[in-house]
Amino acid sequence: MRIVPNVRFSILVTTFAEASEQPADVEESAVGADAAAEREAPSTCASAQPLPVRSFCRAFPWHLVLDAELRLTQLGSGFARLLAPLRPLADPPPPLADLFSVRRPRGLPLRFRDLAARANSTFVLQLLKPDSTGDEVLAEGLELKGQMVPCPESGSLLFVGSPDLDGLEGLTSHGLFISDIPLHDATRDVILVGEQARAQDGLRRRMDKLKGRIEEANRAVDAERQKNVSLLHLIFPPHIARRLWLGKTIEATTHDNVTMLFSDIVGFTSICSNATAMMVISMLESLYSQFDVFCGQLDVYKVETIGDAYCVAGGLHKQSSTHAQQIAWMALLMIETCAAHRTHDGQPIRMRVGLHTGPALAGVVGRVMPRYCLFGHHVTMANKFESSSEPLRVNASPTTYQWLSQTEGFQFEARPRECLPRGFPDDVEGTAHFVLGYCHPSLPADRPLVEHIDTAQRELLGR
């Protein structure tokens, strides 16, 4: 196969700049009448088949041919498209140094014999902007990587290469397109694979960010869920809170033995009439906050607070054989705490407490603001024992007294049978008692009440 050489450099430049729409007669004038005659009769010899320059330039768009003086005598279609707007191509052809600089091999003199001697080396040419062009040129700085092929038949050098690019950004920044890279050129695959890798890395980074946001949102949801669970445990017994959280139906439950505590502040109406609302709230907050601490220490269930009324139950949120003792200790601590608190005018807070033990019905009432309520005759009786108590005293019913008398250390004061509230069952023997205090047998009597109670808890409850 032989390549038909060009006749004049200016004709080739016109061919490259005007693409492939030139008439056939122009090409035939360039290649000569003999070549046209040969095309009319197909040859059976490979060496006799001519390859038109235009076809060669399209097949190798990034090639150039240098003569012995290193002048550009032939350009590929890719070079022609980039260099045509620069208007440097004329007859005689421009030298290589006017349009390109040799970046690699470094320090190589621009002489024909030196370039030909490095035929086995990789060349990198960089496109320059001619001095005659003042406008910005996108192709300026474009590097092309390839090799020099000596052509001894014509005494020239053939440079065959491709743009040295690392991605689509470098391609478009020089005014090129992916279609400018031949299909057989590995540069196309390098660019596409690189872009695919960048896209995958970008997708991976976005997925990592999204994963981080989801994990952060899950942690926030878990924190809010834990807050809700903690809030439910503050309002309801643990087993009730768990069922409410799971959305299960809560059925009313009967408890055979529950010790109830009711308390109120004597003269609370008079205190409110002589104080502002903030004073009353501050007083109750200071007092009831301490009561709440006692509930946690003694493991009893705070039912509710309504105004100055404070209601506590033992044996309700969990089964216990010492529910009466725990409630009695709670009552004694409440009375002792009142001595350390004062009203807005400096008067001591006088509280009365009533205790009663008996069966009760418990269940959740309401949906918007559900409450865990206690019902039954014995709940009413516990409230009446509080009403029939005296300031700074704990009034225990006969049933509660029976439970407390089983534990050594409680101090009682019996009350007449007539002190029992109206409606108390006549078939229940015994009478009401004031619980005066508690002293653990192993501790001196002058020790603080909280130490006696802690010692008793460790023995009775195994804490």
Tab-separated table of C-alpha atoms in Angstrom:
chain	number	residue	atom	x	y	z
A	1	MET	CA	0.000	0.000	0.000
A	2	ARG	CA	1.421	3.405	-0.864
A	3	ILE	CA	0.386	6.826	0.394
A	4	VAL	CA	-0.040	9.470	-2.227
A	5	PRO	CA	2.129	12.430	-1.153
A	6	ASN	CA	0.883	16.007	-1.137
A	7	VAL	CA	1.961	18.415	-3.866
A	8	ARG	CA	1.809	21.693	-2.005
A	9	PHE	CA	1.428	22.478	1.675
A	10	SER	CA	-1.140	25.205	1.008
A	11	ILE	CA	-3.435	22.746	-0.777
A	12	LEU	CA	-3.294	20.369	2.187
A	13	VAL	CA	-4.107	23.114	4.674
A	14	THR	CA	-7.151	24.077	2.616
A	15	THR	CA	-8.205	20.447	2.600
A	16	PHE	CA	-7.931	20.165	6.433
A	17	ALA	CA	-9.677	23.432	7.209
A	18	GLU	CA	-12.658	22.759	4.948
A	19	ALA	CA	-13.100	19.177	6.272
A	20	SER	CA	-14.139	16.531	3.780
A	21	GLU	CA	-16.693	18.417	1.706
A	22	GLN	CA	-14.234	19.388	-1.094
A	23	PRO	CA	-15.104	18.222	-4.628
A	24	ALA	CA	-13.399	15.173	-6.037
A	25	ASP	CA	-11.587	17.145	-8.705
A	26	VAL	CA	-9.605	19.094	-6.089
A	27	GLU	CA	-8.372	15.875	-4.569
A	28	GLU	CA	-7.568	14.448	-7.978
A	29	SER	CA	-5.627	17.567	-8.807
A	30	ALA	CA	-3.618	17.059	-5.645
A	31	VAL	CA	-2.811	13.446	-6.173
A	32	GLY	CA	-2.307	13.558	-9.901
A	33	ALA	CA	-3.843	11.991	-12.956
A	34	ASP	CA	-1.959	8.727	-12.513
A	35	ALA	CA	-3.548	8.083	-9.134
A	36	ALA	CA	-7.019	8.751	-10.557
A	37	ALA	CA	-6.381	6.283	-13.332
A	38	GLU	CA	-5.262	3.663	-10.846
A	39	ARG	CA	-8.496	4.078	-8.835
A	40	GLU	CA	-10.598	3.325	-11.865
A	41	ALA	CA	-9.154	-0.166	-12.145
A	42	PRO	CA	-8.842	-1.949	-8.772
A	43	SER	CA	-5.435	-3.464	-8.291
A	44	THR	CA	-4.745	-6.909	-6.948
A	45	CYS	CA	-1.370	-5.887	-5.497
A	46	ALA	CA	-1.305	-4.364	-2.017
A	47	SER	CA	1.715	-2.201	-2.849
A	48	ALA	CA	-0.130	-0.685	-5.807
A	49	GLN	CA	-3.143	0.451	-3.780
A	50	PRO	CA	-2.819	4.182	-3.043
A	51	LEU	CA	-3.988	5.722	0.275
A	52	PRO	CA	-5.231	9.271	-0.245
A	53	VAL	CA	-3.780	11.907	2.015
A	54	ARG	CA	-7.254	12.950	3.182
A	55	SER	CA	-8.050	9.425	4.302
A	56	PHE	CA	-4.712	9.129	6.088
A	57	CYS	CA	-5.312	12.460	7.840
A	58	ARG	CA	-8.746	11.332	8.993
A	59	ALA	CA	-7.423	7.978	10.202
A	60	PHE	CA	-4.568	9.665	12.115
A	61	PRO	CA	-5.916	13.122	13.004
A	62	TRP	CA	-3.039	13.869	15.398
A	63	HIS	CA	-0.049	13.335	13.133
A	64	LEU	CA	2.318	15.695	11.439
A	65	VAL	CA	5.141	15.292	8.907
A	66	LEU	CA	8.426	17.192	9.217
A	67	ASP	CA	10.923	17.671	6.437
A	68	ALA	CA	14.694	17.838	6.859
A	69	GLU	CA	14.428	21.452	8.028
A	70	LEU	CA	11.718	20.556	10.602
A	71	ARG	CA	9.008	22.347	8.673
A	72	LEU	CA	5.429	21.130	8.837
A	73	THR	CA	4.684	19.611	5.474
A	74	GLN	CA	1.566	17.639	6.469
A	75	LEU	CA	-0.977	17.823	9.308
A	76	GLY	CA	-3.711	15.518	10.487
A	77	SER	CA	-7.305	16.675	10.491
A	78	GLY	CA	-7.199	17.283	14.264
A	79	PHE	CA	-4.216	19.597	13.987
A	80	ALA	CA	-5.721	21.298	10.961
A	81	ARG	CA	-8.949	22.110	12.813
A	82	LEU	CA	-7.068	23.640	15.745
A	83	LEU	CA	-4.492	25.537	13.704
A	84	ALA	CA	-6.736	26.838	10.936
A	85	PRO	CA	-8.209	29.720	13.065
A	86	LEU	CA	-4.697	30.836	13.988
A	87	ARG	CA	-3.857	31.737	10.383
A	88	PRO	CA	-0.176	30.773	10.577
A	89	LEU	CA	-0.110	28.241	7.805
A	90	ALA	CA	1.238	29.480	4.511
A	91	ASP	CA	3.661	28.601	1.817
A	92	PRO	CA	6.455	28.001	2.692
A	93	PRO	CA	5.347	25.810	5.635
A	94	PRO	CA	6.138	27.115	9.116
A	95	PRO	CA	8.854	25.455	11.186
A	96	LEU	CA	7.979	23.170	14.062
A	97	ALA	CA	9.321	25.608	16.665
A	98	ASP	CA	6.762	28.270	15.674
A	99	LEU	CA	3.784	26.108	16.655
A	100	PHE	CA	5.117	23.473	19.043
A	101	SER	CA	7.617	23.090	21.832
A	102	VAL	CA	9.178	19.739	22.683
A	103	ARG	CA	8.508	19.022	26.384
A	104	ARG	CA	9.901	15.507	26.282
A	105	PRO	CA	12.619	14.309	25.866
A	106	ARG	CA	13.957	17.220	27.911
A	107	GLY	CA	16.849	19.250	26.554
A	108	LEU	CA	16.687	17.671	23.107
A	109	PRO	CA	18.009	20.002	20.375
A	110	LEU	CA	15.518	20.732	17.604
A	111	ARG	CA	17.536	19.162	14.808
A	112	PHE	CA	16.336	16.558	12.379
A	113	ARG	CA	19.055	14.038	13.163
A	114	ASP	CA	18.530	14.409	16.928
A	115	LEU	CA	14.777	13.822	16.630
A	116	ALA	CA	15.321	10.862	14.327
A	117	ALA	CA	17.877	9.360	16.725
A	118	ARG	CA	15.247	9.286	19.500
A	119	ALA	CA	12.743	7.294	17.506
A	120	ASN	CA	12.340	4.847	20.374
A	121	SER	CA	11.569	7.589	22.896
A	122	THR	CA	8.242	9.052	23.871
A	123	PHE	CA	7.733	12.599	22.626
A	124	VAL	CA	5.463	15.204	24.182
A	125	LEU	CA	4.725	18.257	22.040
A	126	GLN	CA	2.970	21.335	23.414
A	127	LEU	CA	0.942	23.596	21.152
A	128	LEU	CA	1.962	27.268	21.211
A	129	LYS	CA	-0.021	30.375	20.362
A	130	PRO	CA	1.547	32.285	17.459
A	131	ASP	CA	2.571	35.860	18.098
A	132	SER	CA	0.270	37.041	15.312
A	133	THR	CA	-2.838	36.008	17.280
A	134	GLY	CA	-3.884	38.319	20.082
A	135	ASP	CA	-7.106	36.583	21.087
A	136	GLU	CA	-7.317	33.796	23.627
A	137	VAL	CA	-6.821	30.378	22.049
A	138	LEU	CA	-8.408	27.398	23.739
A	139	ALA	CA	-5.946	24.969	22.182
A	140	GLU	CA	-2.967	26.827	23.600
A	141	GLY	CA	-0.988	24.595	25.942
A	142	LEU	CA	-2.433	21.356	24.583
A	143	GLU	CA	0.079	18.562	24.962
A	144	LEU	CA	0.311	15.654	22.536
A	145	LYS	CA	2.054	12.413	23.382
A	146	GLY	CA	3.431	10.167	20.668
A	147	GLN	CA	6.514	9.016	18.812
A	148	MET	CA	8.705	10.108	15.899
A	149	VAL	CA	8.851	7.661	12.975
A	150	PRO	CA	11.690	8.236	10.497
A	151	CYS	CA	10.615	7.981	6.845
A	152	PRO	CA	13.855	7.469	4.847
A	153	GLU	CA	11.931	7.114	1.553
A	154	SER	CA	10.904	10.786	1.708
A	155	GLY	CA	13.604	12.041	4.060
A	156	SER	CA	10.989	13.159	6.597
A	157	LEU	CA	9.801	12.479	10.126
A	158	LEU	CA	6.291	11.330	10.946
A	159	PHE	CA	4.957	12.208	14.388
A	160	VAL	CA	1.983	10.060	15.399
A	161	GLY	CA	0.359	10.852	18.732
A	162	SER	CA	-2.779	11.845	20.582
A	163	PRO	CA	-3.769	14.541	23.093
A	164	ASP	CA	-2.336	13.887	26.557
A	165	LEU	CA	-5.472	14.423	28.642
A	166	ASP	CA	-6.685	13.096	31.983
A	167	GLY	CA	-10.402	13.717	31.646
A	168	LEU	CA	-13.264	15.456	29.953
A	169	GLU	CA	-12.433	18.757	31.626
A	170	GLY	CA	-9.041	18.863	29.939
A	171	LEU	CA	-10.696	17.851	26.687
A	172	THR	CA	-13.308	20.606	26.675
A	173	SER	CA	-10.945	23.258	28.070
A	174	HIS	CA	-8.927	22.984	24.847
A	175	GLY	CA	-11.959	23.114	22.592
A	176	LEU	CA	-11.923	19.382	21.839
A	177	PHE	CA	-14.600	16.711	21.915
A	178	ILE	CA	-14.505	12.998	22.549
A	179	SER	CA	-15.210	12.495	18.840
A	180	ASP	CA	-11.866	14.155	18.074
A	181	ILE	CA	-10.132	11.104	19.544
A	182	PRO	CA	-10.039	8.161	17.102
A	183	LEU	CA	-11.889	5.019	18.081
A	184	HIS	CA	-8.663	2.992	17.993
A	185	ASP	CA	-6.838	5.455	20.267
A	186	ALA	CA	-6.424	4.315	23.873
A	187	THR	CA	-6.767	7.934	24.994
A	188	ARG	CA	-10.513	7.699	24.433
A	189	ASP	CA	-10.728	4.695	26.773
A	190	VAL	CA	-8.524	6.417	29.336
A	191	ILE	CA	-10.780	9.473	29.367
A	192	LEU	CA	-13.992	7.464	29.546
A	193	VAL	CA	-12.658	5.127	32.234
A	194	GLY	CA	-11.352	8.096	34.176
A	195	GLU	CA	-14.698	9.857	33.973
A	196	GLN	CA	-16.460	6.678	35.040
A	197	ALA	CA	-14.108	6.354	38.003
A	198	ARG	CA	-14.715	10.008	38.910
A	199	ALA	CA	-18.459	9.497	38.641
A	200	GLN	CA	-18.231	6.420	40.860
A	201	ASP	CA	-16.069	8.290	43.368
A	202	GLY	CA	-18.505	11.188	43.368
A	203	LEU	CA	-21.413	8.803	43.806
A	204	ARG	CA	-19.539	7.025	46.586
A	205	ARG	CA	-18.847	10.329	48.339
A	206	ARG	CA	-22.470	11.364	48.014
A	207	MET	CA	-23.565	7.981	49.333
A	208	ASP	CA	-21.156	8.326	52.256
A	209	LYS	CA	-22.536	11.772	53.034
A	210	LEU	CA	-26.071	10.477	52.722
A	211	LYS	CA	-25.190	7.516	54.921
A	212	GLY	CA	-23.712	9.881	57.498
A	213	ARG	CA	-26.842	12.022	57.443
A	214	ILE	CA	-29.053	8.964	57.798
A	215	GLU	CA	-26.977	7.670	60.696
A	216	GLU	CA	-27.113	11.100	62.329
A	217	ALA	CA	-30.880	11.216	61.806
A	218	ASN	CA	-31.194	7.715	63.261
A	219	ARG	CA	-29.213	8.770	66.310
A	220	ALA	CA	-31.441	11.804	66.714
A	221	VAL	CA	-34.531	9.604	66.360
A	222	ASP	CA	-33.122	7.161	68.917
A	223	ALA	CA	-32.423	10.023	71.307
A	224	GLU	CA	-35.960	11.355	70.895
A	225	ARG	CA	-37.341	7.841	71.290
A	226	GLN	CA	-35.353	7.430	74.491
A	227	LYS	CA	-36.712	10.738	75.753
A	228	ASN	CA	-40.245	9.555	75.023
A	229	VAL	CA	-39.616	6.242	76.767
A	230	SER	CA	-38.107	8.021	79.766
A	231	LEU	CA	-41.059	10.379	79.884
A	232	LEU	CA	-43.489	7.457	79.779
A	233	HIS	CA	-41.610	5.775	82.626
A	234	LEU	CA	-41.961	8.947	84.660
A	235	ILE	CA	-45.707	9.062	84.117
A	236	PHE	CA	-46.606	5.365	84.151
A	237	PRO	CA	-45.290	2.200	85.785
A	238	PRO	CA	-42.649	0.428	83.655
A	239	HIS	CA	-44.904	-2.395	82.444
A	240	ILE	CA	-47.654	0.089	81.529
A	241	ALA	CA	-45.184	2.410	79.772
A	242	ARG	CA	-43.815	-0.502	77.764
A	243	ARG	CA	-47.258	-1.535	76.554
A	244	LEU	CA	-48.162	2.059	75.688
A	245	TRP	CA	-44.946	2.434	73.696
A	246	LEU	CA	-45.714	-0.724	71.751
A	247	GLY	CA	-49.247	0.511	71.072
A	248	LYS	CA	-50.907	-2.318	72.972
A	249	THR	CA	-54.235	-2.059	74.742
A	250	ILE	CA	-54.050	-1.385	78.476
A	251	GLU	CA	-56.649	-3.241	80.490
A	252	ALA	CA	-57.604	-2.301	84.027
A	253	THR	CA	-55.951	-4.482	86.656
A	254	THR	CA	-57.027	-5.324	90.209
A	255	HIS	CA	-54.302	-5.269	92.858
A	256	ASP	CA	-55.072	-7.129	96.080
A	257	ASN	CA	-52.795	-5.241	98.436
A	258	VAL	CA	-51.866	-1.643	97.755
A	259	THR	CA	-50.840	0.838	100.420
A	260	MET	CA	-52.025	4.337	99.574
A	261	LEU	CA	-50.638	7.624	100.922
A	262	PHE	CA	-52.576	10.881	100.731
A	263	SER	CA	-51.254	14.167	102.052
A	264	ASP	CA	-52.242	17.801	102.025
A	265	ILE	CA	-51.048	21.058	103.549
A	266	VAL	CA	-53.105	22.411	106.431
A	267	GLY	CA	-54.335	25.960	105.741
A	268	PHE	CA	-53.301	25.872	102.092
A	269	THR	CA	-56.252	28.071	101.098
A	270	SER	CA	-55.151	30.716	103.574
A	271	ILE	CA	-51.569	30.537	102.309
A	272	CYS	CA	-52.719	31.069	98.712
A	273	SER	CA	-54.862	34.053	99.673
A	274	ASN	CA	-51.862	35.906	101.136
A	275	ALA	CA	-49.258	34.994	98.506
A	276	THR	CA	-48.762	35.430	94.804
A	277	ALA	CA	-49.078	32.527	92.403
A	278	MET	CA	-45.317	32.402	91.887
A	279	MET	CA	-44.728	32.199	95.643
A	280	VAL	CA	-47.100	29.264	95.957
A	281	ILE	CA	-45.591	27.481	92.965
A	282	SER	CA	-42.072	28.029	94.276
A	283	MET	CA	-43.040	26.623	97.682
A	284	LEU	CA	-44.673	23.518	96.226
A	285	GLU	CA	-41.826	22.991	93.748
A	286	SER	CA	-39.229	23.054	96.513
A	287	LEU	CA	-41.253	20.685	98.690
A	288	TYR	CA	-42.476	18.224	96.086
A	289	SER	CA	-39.093	17.991	94.355
A	290	GLN	CA	-37.730	16.528	97.576
A	291	PHE	CA	-40.723	14.195	97.817
A	292	ASP	CA	-39.984	12.941	94.303
A	293	VAL	CA	-36.437	12.087	95.379
A	294	PHE	CA	-37.855	10.027	98.252
A	295	CYS	CA	-40.087	8.139	95.796
A	296	GLY	CA	-37.039	7.050	93.844
A	297	GLN	CA	-35.057	6.098	96.927
A	298	LEU	CA	-37.887	4.055	98.452
A	299	ASP	CA	-39.085	2.603	95.125
A	300	VAL	CA	-42.703	3.693	95.508
A	301	TYR	CA	-44.972	4.993	92.767
A	302	LYS	CA	-46.049	8.610	92.657
A	303	VAL	CA	-49.657	8.579	91.460
A	304	GLU	CA	-50.322	12.297	91.082
A	305	THR	CA	-50.263	15.749	92.637
A	306	ILE	CA	-53.345	17.959	92.628
A	307	GLY	CA	-52.684	21.345	94.180
A	308	ASP	CA	-51.360	20.679	97.661
A	309	ALA	CA	-52.395	16.990	97.563
A	310	TYR	CA	-49.602	14.453	97.056
A	311	CYS	CA	-50.566	10.826	96.367
A	312	VAL	CA	-48.181	7.839	96.527
A	313	ALA	CA	-48.819	4.084	96.224
A	314	GLY	CA	-46.771	1.067	97.259
A	315	GLY	CA	-47.171	-2.385	95.731
A	316	LEU	CA	-48.760	-0.908	92.600
A	317	HIS	CA	-46.009	-0.687	89.985
A	318	LYS	CA	-44.358	-3.906	91.189
A	319	GLN	CA	-45.117	-6.756	93.553
A	320	SER	CA	-43.675	-6.146	97.025
A	321	SER	CA	-44.116	-7.688	100.484
A	322	THR	CA	-42.931	-4.478	102.191
A	323	HIS	CA	-45.154	-1.948	100.424
A	324	ALA	CA	-46.673	-0.767	103.728
A	325	GLN	CA	-43.247	-0.224	105.306
A	326	GLN	CA	-42.012	1.676	102.281
A	327	ILE	CA	-45.045	3.970	102.300
A	328	ALA	CA	-44.717	4.518	106.071
A	329	TRP	CA	-41.072	5.502	105.658
A	330	MET	CA	-42.127	7.826	102.855
A	331	ALA	CA	-44.695	9.486	105.134
A	332	LEU	CA	-42.182	9.980	107.947
A	333	LEU	CA	-39.662	11.542	105.574
A	334	MET	CA	-42.343	13.867	104.203
A	335	ILE	CA	-43.276	15.070	107.709
A	336	GLU	CA	-39.594	15.589	108.576
A	337	THR	CA	-39.014	17.518	105.347
A	338	CYS	CA	-41.853	19.924	106.099
A	339	ALA	CA	-39.925	21.129	109.163
A	340	ALA	CA	-37.145	22.424	106.896
A	341	HIS	CA	-39.501	24.367	104.586
A	342	ARG	CA	-41.355	27.589	105.210
A	343	THR	CA	-44.202	29.448	103.606
A	344	HIS	CA	-43.720	32.863	101.987
A	345	ASP	CA	-44.271	34.582	105.350
A	346	GLY	CA	-41.825	32.344	107.221
A	347	GLN	CA	-44.384	30.067	108.835
A	348	PRO	CA	-43.664	26.311	109.004
A	349	ILE	CA	-45.498	24.088	106.566
A	350	ARG	CA	-47.870	21.780	108.418
A	351	MET	CA	-48.811	18.658	106.541
A	352	ARG	CA	-51.091	15.775	107.464
A	353	VAL	CA	-50.770	12.314	105.996
A	354	GLY	CA	-53.118	9.335	105.833
A	355	LEU	CA	-52.247	5.694	105.050
A	356	HIS	CA	-54.515	2.791	104.133
A	357	THR	CA	-53.928	-0.681	102.718
A	358	GLY	CA	-56.413	-2.615	100.609
A	359	PRO	CA	-57.322	-3.751	97.102
A	360	ALA	CA	-57.535	-1.218	94.279
A	361	LEU	CA	-58.386	-1.123	90.578
A	362	ALA	CA	-55.792	0.592	88.355
A	363	GLY	CA	-56.003	1.527	84.700
A	364	VAL	CA	-55.093	4.113	82.052
A	365	VAL	CA	-57.734	6.769	81.449
A	366	GLY	CA	-57.725	9.156	78.485
A	367	ARG	CA	-55.956	9.374	75.127
A	368	VAL	CA	-54.878	12.961	74.677
A	369	MET	CA	-53.396	13.194	78.191
A	370	PRO	CA	-53.588	9.639	79.531
A	371	ARG	CA	-53.346	9.135	83.281
A	372	TYR	CA	-52.813	6.068	85.396
A	373	CYS	CA	-55.649	6.250	87.927
A	374	LEU	CA	-56.704	4.222	90.967
A	375	PHE	CA	-60.327	3.373	91.705
A	376	GLY	CA	-62.155	1.595	94.451
A	377	HIS	CA	-63.591	1.968	97.954
A	378	HIS	CA	-60.212	1.620	99.616
A	379	VAL	CA	-58.805	4.509	97.607
A	380	THR	CA	-61.566	6.670	99.010
A	381	MET	CA	-60.822	5.325	102.493
A	382	ALA	CA	-57.162	6.320	102.171
A	383	ASN	CA	-58.235	9.857	101.353
A	384	LYS	CA	-60.541	9.893	104.413
A	385	PHE	CA	-57.721	8.750	106.693
A	386	GLU	CA	-55.763	11.744	105.493
A	387	SER	CA	-58.695	14.051	106.218
A	388	SER	CA	-59.061	12.621	109.750
A	389	SER	CA	-55.335	12.996	110.502
A	390	GLU	CA	-53.704	15.851	112.386
A	391	PRO	CA	-51.025	18.362	111.325
A	392	LEU	CA	-47.521	16.895	111.153
A	393	ARG	CA	-48.855	13.417	111.906
A	394	VAL	CA	-49.200	10.177	109.919
A	395	ASN	CA	-52.601	8.511	110.404
A	396	ALA	CA	-52.458	4.791	109.548
A	397	SER	CA	-55.557	2.628	109.064
A	398	PRO	CA	-56.017	-0.697	110.939
A	399	THR	CA	-55.017	-2.688	107.836
A	400	THR	CA	-51.843	-0.657	107.384
A	401	TYR	CA	-51.063	-1.015	111.083
A	402	GLN	CA	-51.272	-4.799	110.740
A	403	TRP	CA	-48.634	-4.720	108.003
A	404	LEU	CA	-46.362	-2.280	109.866
A	405	SER	CA	-46.527	-4.141	113.184
A	406	GLN	CA	-44.748	-7.071	111.524
A	407	THR	CA	-41.587	-4.959	111.295
A	408	GLU	CA	-39.706	-4.030	114.447
A	409	GLY	CA	-38.812	-0.387	114.919
A	410	PHE	CA	-42.019	1.503	114.140
A	411	GLN	CA	-43.445	3.620	116.945
A	412	PHE	CA	-47.225	3.992	117.164
A	413	GLU	CA	-49.850	5.840	119.116
A	414	ALA	CA	-53.265	4.188	119.171
A	415	ARG	CA	-56.382	6.219	118.462
A	416	PRO	CA	-59.933	5.536	119.577
A	417	ARG	CA	-62.177	3.452	117.358
A	418	GLU	CA	-64.354	6.521	116.956
A	419	CYS	CA	-61.555	8.189	114.979
A	420	LEU	CA	-62.087	5.808	112.081
A	421	PRO	CA	-63.642	7.633	109.107
A	422	ARG	CA	-67.278	7.136	108.254
A	423	GLY	CA	-67.836	4.200	105.940
A	424	PHE	CA	-64.954	2.110	107.249
A	425	PRO	CA	-65.978	-1.593	107.306
A	426	ASP	CA	-67.192	-2.733	110.731
A	427	ASP	CA	-65.873	-6.252	110.183
A	428	VAL	CA	-62.265	-5.017	110.129
A	429	GLU	CA	-60.832	-5.256	113.612
A	430	GLY	CA	-58.485	-2.771	115.153
A	431	THR	CA	-58.268	0.969	115.189
A	432	ALA	CA	-56.242	3.753	113.621
A	433	HIS	CA	-52.738	4.583	114.822
A	434	PHE	CA	-50.442	7.546	114.492
A	435	VAL	CA	-47.044	6.499	113.169
A	436	LEU	CA	-44.713	8.513	115.392
A	437	GLY	CA	-41.411	7.424	113.947
A	438	TYR	CA	-39.054	4.632	113.087
A	439	CYS	CA	-35.847	3.456	114.788
A	440	HIS	CA	-33.867	0.514	113.537
A	441	PRO	CA	-32.926	-1.842	116.370
A	442	SER	CA	-29.255	-1.924	115.428
A	443	LEU	CA	-28.780	1.857	115.375
A	444	PRO	CA	-28.778	4.418	118.195
A	445	ALA	CA	-32.032	6.321	118.468
A	446	ASP	CA	-30.305	9.677	117.988
A	447	ARG	CA	-29.140	8.815	114.479
A	448	PRO	CA	-30.899	10.615	111.571
A	449	LEU	CA	-34.113	9.084	110.306
A	450	VAL	CA	-32.684	8.548	106.834
A	451	GLU	CA	-29.924	6.313	108.260
A	452	HIS	CA	-32.469	4.139	110.079
A	453	ILE	CA	-34.508	3.790	106.893
A	454	ASP	CA	-31.455	2.978	104.736
A	455	THR	CA	-30.403	0.268	107.154
A	456	ALA	CA	-33.885	-1.233	107.175
A	457	GLN	CA	-34.029	-1.159	103.385
A	458	ARG	CA	-30.771	-3.059	103.086
A	459	GLU	CA	-32.116	-5.733	105.386
A	460	LEU	CA	-35.693	-6.020	104.126
A	461	LEU	CA	-35.226	-5.256	100.461
A	462	GLY	CA	-31.690	-6.536	99.986
A	463	ARG	CA	-30.423	-3.229	98.621
